[in-house]
Amino acid sequence: MSSLPPDEDRAPASCPFSGGRVPLYGPEFTADPAAVYERLRDQGQTAPVELAPGVHATLVLGYDAALEVLRSPGTFVRDGRRWQATMPPDSPVLPVMGYRPTCLMSDGDAHARLRRVISDAYGKVDPNMIRAHVEATAEMLIGRFAATGEVNLLAGYALALPLWVFNYLHGCSTELGDRLVSGMSRVVDVVEAEQANIDLTRALTELVALKRREPGHDVTSWMMAHPARLTDDEMLHQLFIILGAVTQHQANLTANALRLLLSDDRFAGDLAGGSMQIEDALDEVLWTDPPMTNLSVTFPTHPVNVGGVTLPADQPVLIGYAAANTDPTVHGGYRAGNRAHLSWGAGPHACPVQGTARLIASIAIEKLLDRLPDLRLAVPAERLEWRPSPFFRSLTALPVKFTPVQAVSGDTVSVPSWARLTPSSVPQVPQEQPPPPTGWRHALGRWWRGQ
């Protein structure tokens, strides 16, 4: 990288889009983002894009360029408040790109402090305990629809399972856990979204207050006990980030992999025979169709050259994970067993719990296909619909059919005693209802919905 004077608008004059920039929104992009990325490659390692009408950014398309940006935190910072000050307060991208005091949007010592809290707390969790709980929860959820012969796997399984795991790891009581599950599900599905966001924030606030009074053997309590001494507001921000990652990345990783397994002949032909290539399917999704497609927003501290193009200071630069992973100048088409993709990020902001996320998705898919071996899509794969977002790649639903099977008697979350830390094992403490959230707390749900 080198510091150079900023260029003028560098998009080709022949580009038919607004201001010479290709929009990462609208029906064309939602239906086939890969085709848009291929067209953008003609402009090199980076390309000018539009995230919403009038909102300009640079998308990094090249694998090497993406690594360069991700591994240069001193030049490409996550704190975009200088850019944010130039944006109208009702800009549709601010809920995603606007600054919040989280590990994702902090730099230097502030980032290291917040990240250490999360990584240290999750480092205390035994993977065998997670496996036992995920298996039991998967059995319980499958038991709820096994006798029906059809289900929307996105809502009824791929999203529900990681939310249950969140409750388990973070020590939520049964009642509070149910409210977190309900609140986040309604926020993501945009069902009474404003009230859902209020309910969700109130539940998270209660979780923080509960763990301050009654710490337990759980991630939330470990985060609070960390030497970094997070404030209640800092705790709330980090918990929402974790919960949001569960609903967006974890759930959509599972759903996208299931879609691939049920629709791609490279995988679907082996399901009935028992040779389920789950790990290969997860690799393929993380390479070509990752749940987080364009994010890790950074802002150059000064004009800087990337891939032969000068990027201006304080303007958003997004990593195009799907585009960089499929950069034809770096990787070939065979990806089974290859984990060099960038879908977990790279550099100091790489996902600190990527191993746990992949483990949950793998177990969830394995248990589902074991219980329902003739699982099949209820509609042709090309008719499945995607949520419109420049940031995430997620289905609106994943309808499937299967031969109904008798539910296992007493389908409940039952794990070995050595691993038993279910939501119901945490004492419920009566407490007053806090007032409805206002200000930044009221906007948290809109942030994760990409609105």
mmCIF file of N, CA and C in Angstrom, residues 122-135 168-169 355-356 359-360 363 418-419:
data_model
loop_
_atom_site.group_PDB
_atom_site.id
_atom_site.type_symbol
_atom_site.label_atom_id
_atom_site.label_comp_id
_atom_site.label_asym_id
_atom_site.label_seq_id
_atom_site.Cartn_x
_atom_site.Cartn_y
_atom_site.Cartn_z
ATOM 1 N N TYR A 122 -15.545 -17.429 25.941
ATOM 2 C CA TYR A 122 -15.873 -18.612 25.143
ATOM 3 C C TYR A 122 -14.778 -19.669 25.233
ATOM 4 N N GLY A 123 -13.563 -19.246 25.544
ATOM 5 C CA GLY A 123 -12.485 -20.214 25.708
ATOM 6 C C GLY A 123 -12.674 -21.121 26.901
ATOM 7 N N LYS A 124 -13.553 -20.745 27.823
ATOM 8 C CA LYS A 124 -13.831 -21.569 29.000
ATOM 9 C C LYS A 124 -14.836 -22.678 28.701
ATOM 10 N N VAL A 125 -15.480 -22.623 27.543
ATOM 11 C CA VAL A 125 -16.524 -23.591 27.211
ATOM 12 C C VAL A 125 -15.907 -24.857 26.638
ATOM 13 N N ASP A 126 -16.253 -25.996 27.200
ATOM 14 C CA ASP A 126 -15.785 -27.295 26.721
ATOM 15 C C ASP A 126 -16.544 -27.665 25.442
ATOM 16 N N PRO A 127 -15.845 -27.889 24.310
ATOM 17 C CA PRO A 127 -16.533 -28.266 23.068
ATOM 18 C C PRO A 127 -17.408 -29.506 23.228
ATOM 19 N N ASN A 128 -17.025 -30.433 24.117
ATOM 20 C CA ASN A 128 -17.861 -31.616 24.331
ATOM 21 C C ASN A 128 -19.202 -31.256 24.951
ATOM 22 N N MET A 129 -19.220 -30.228 25.793
ATOM 23 C CA MET A 129 -20.476 -29.758 26.370
ATOM 24 C C MET A 129 -21.362 -29.149 25.290
ATOM 25 N N ILE A 130 -20.745 -28.379 24.397
ATOM 26 C CA ILE A 130 -21.519 -27.795 23.298
ATOM 27 C C ILE A 130 -22.098 -28.891 22.424
ATOM 28 N N ARG A 131 -21.285 -29.879 22.087
ATOM 29 C CA ARG A 131 -21.764 -30.976 21.245
ATOM 30 C C ARG A 131 -22.956 -31.689 21.883
ATOM 31 N N ALA A 132 -22.854 -31.997 23.166
ATOM 32 C CA ALA A 132 -23.945 -32.700 23.853
ATOM 33 C C ALA A 132 -25.222 -31.877 23.829
ATOM 34 N N HIS A 133 -25.096 -30.579 24.068
ATOM 35 C CA HIS A 133 -26.299 -29.741 24.105
ATOM 36 C C HIS A 133 -26.884 -29.543 22.710
ATOM 37 N N VAL A 134 -26.043 -29.356 21.708
ATOM 38 C CA VAL A 134 -26.548 -29.180 20.352
ATOM 39 C C VAL A 134 -27.273 -30.440 19.888
ATOM 40 N N GLU A 135 -26.707 -31.604 20.165
ATOM 41 C CA GLU A 135 -27.368 -32.848 19.776
ATOM 42 C C GLU A 135 -28.729 -33.001 20.444
ATOM 43 N N TYR A 168 -28.380 -21.480 26.375
ATOM 44 C CA TYR A 168 -27.628 -22.445 27.167
ATOM 45 C C TYR A 168 -26.272 -21.887 27.592
ATOM 46 N N LEU A 169 -25.539 -21.342 26.632
ATOM 47 C CA LEU A 169 -24.195 -20.854 26.934
ATOM 48 C C LEU A 169 -24.197 -19.613 27.809
ATOM 49 N N GLY A 355 -14.638 -21.855 15.165
ATOM 50 C CA GLY A 355 -14.680 -23.294 15.356
ATOM 51 C C GLY A 355 -15.994 -23.747 15.978
ATOM 52 N N THR A 356 -16.469 -22.986 16.952
ATOM 53 C CA THR A 356 -17.745 -23.306 17.589
ATOM 54 C C THR A 356 -18.893 -23.180 16.598
ATOM 55 N N LEU A 359 -18.892 -26.137 14.243
ATOM 56 C CA LEU A 359 -19.286 -27.347 14.950
ATOM 57 C C LEU A 359 -20.802 -27.419 15.101
ATOM 58 N N ILE A 360 -21.430 -26.304 15.479
ATOM 59 C CA ILE A 360 -22.881 -26.283 15.657
ATOM 60 C C ILE A 360 -23.587 -26.600 14.345
ATOM 61 N N ILE A 363 -23.164 -30.406 13.394
ATOM 62 C CA ILE A 363 -23.991 -31.307 14.204
ATOM 63 C C ILE A 363 -25.455 -31.162 13.836
ATOM 64 N N TRP A 418 -22.961 -34.293 33.381
ATOM 65 C CA TRP A 418 -21.715 -33.528 33.399
ATOM 66 C C TRP A 418 -21.770 -32.323 32.470
ATOM 67 N N ALA A 419 -22.727 -32.309 31.535
ATOM 68 C CA ALA A 419 -22.826 -31.202 30.583
ATOM 69 C C ALA A 419 -24.122 -30.430 30.740
#
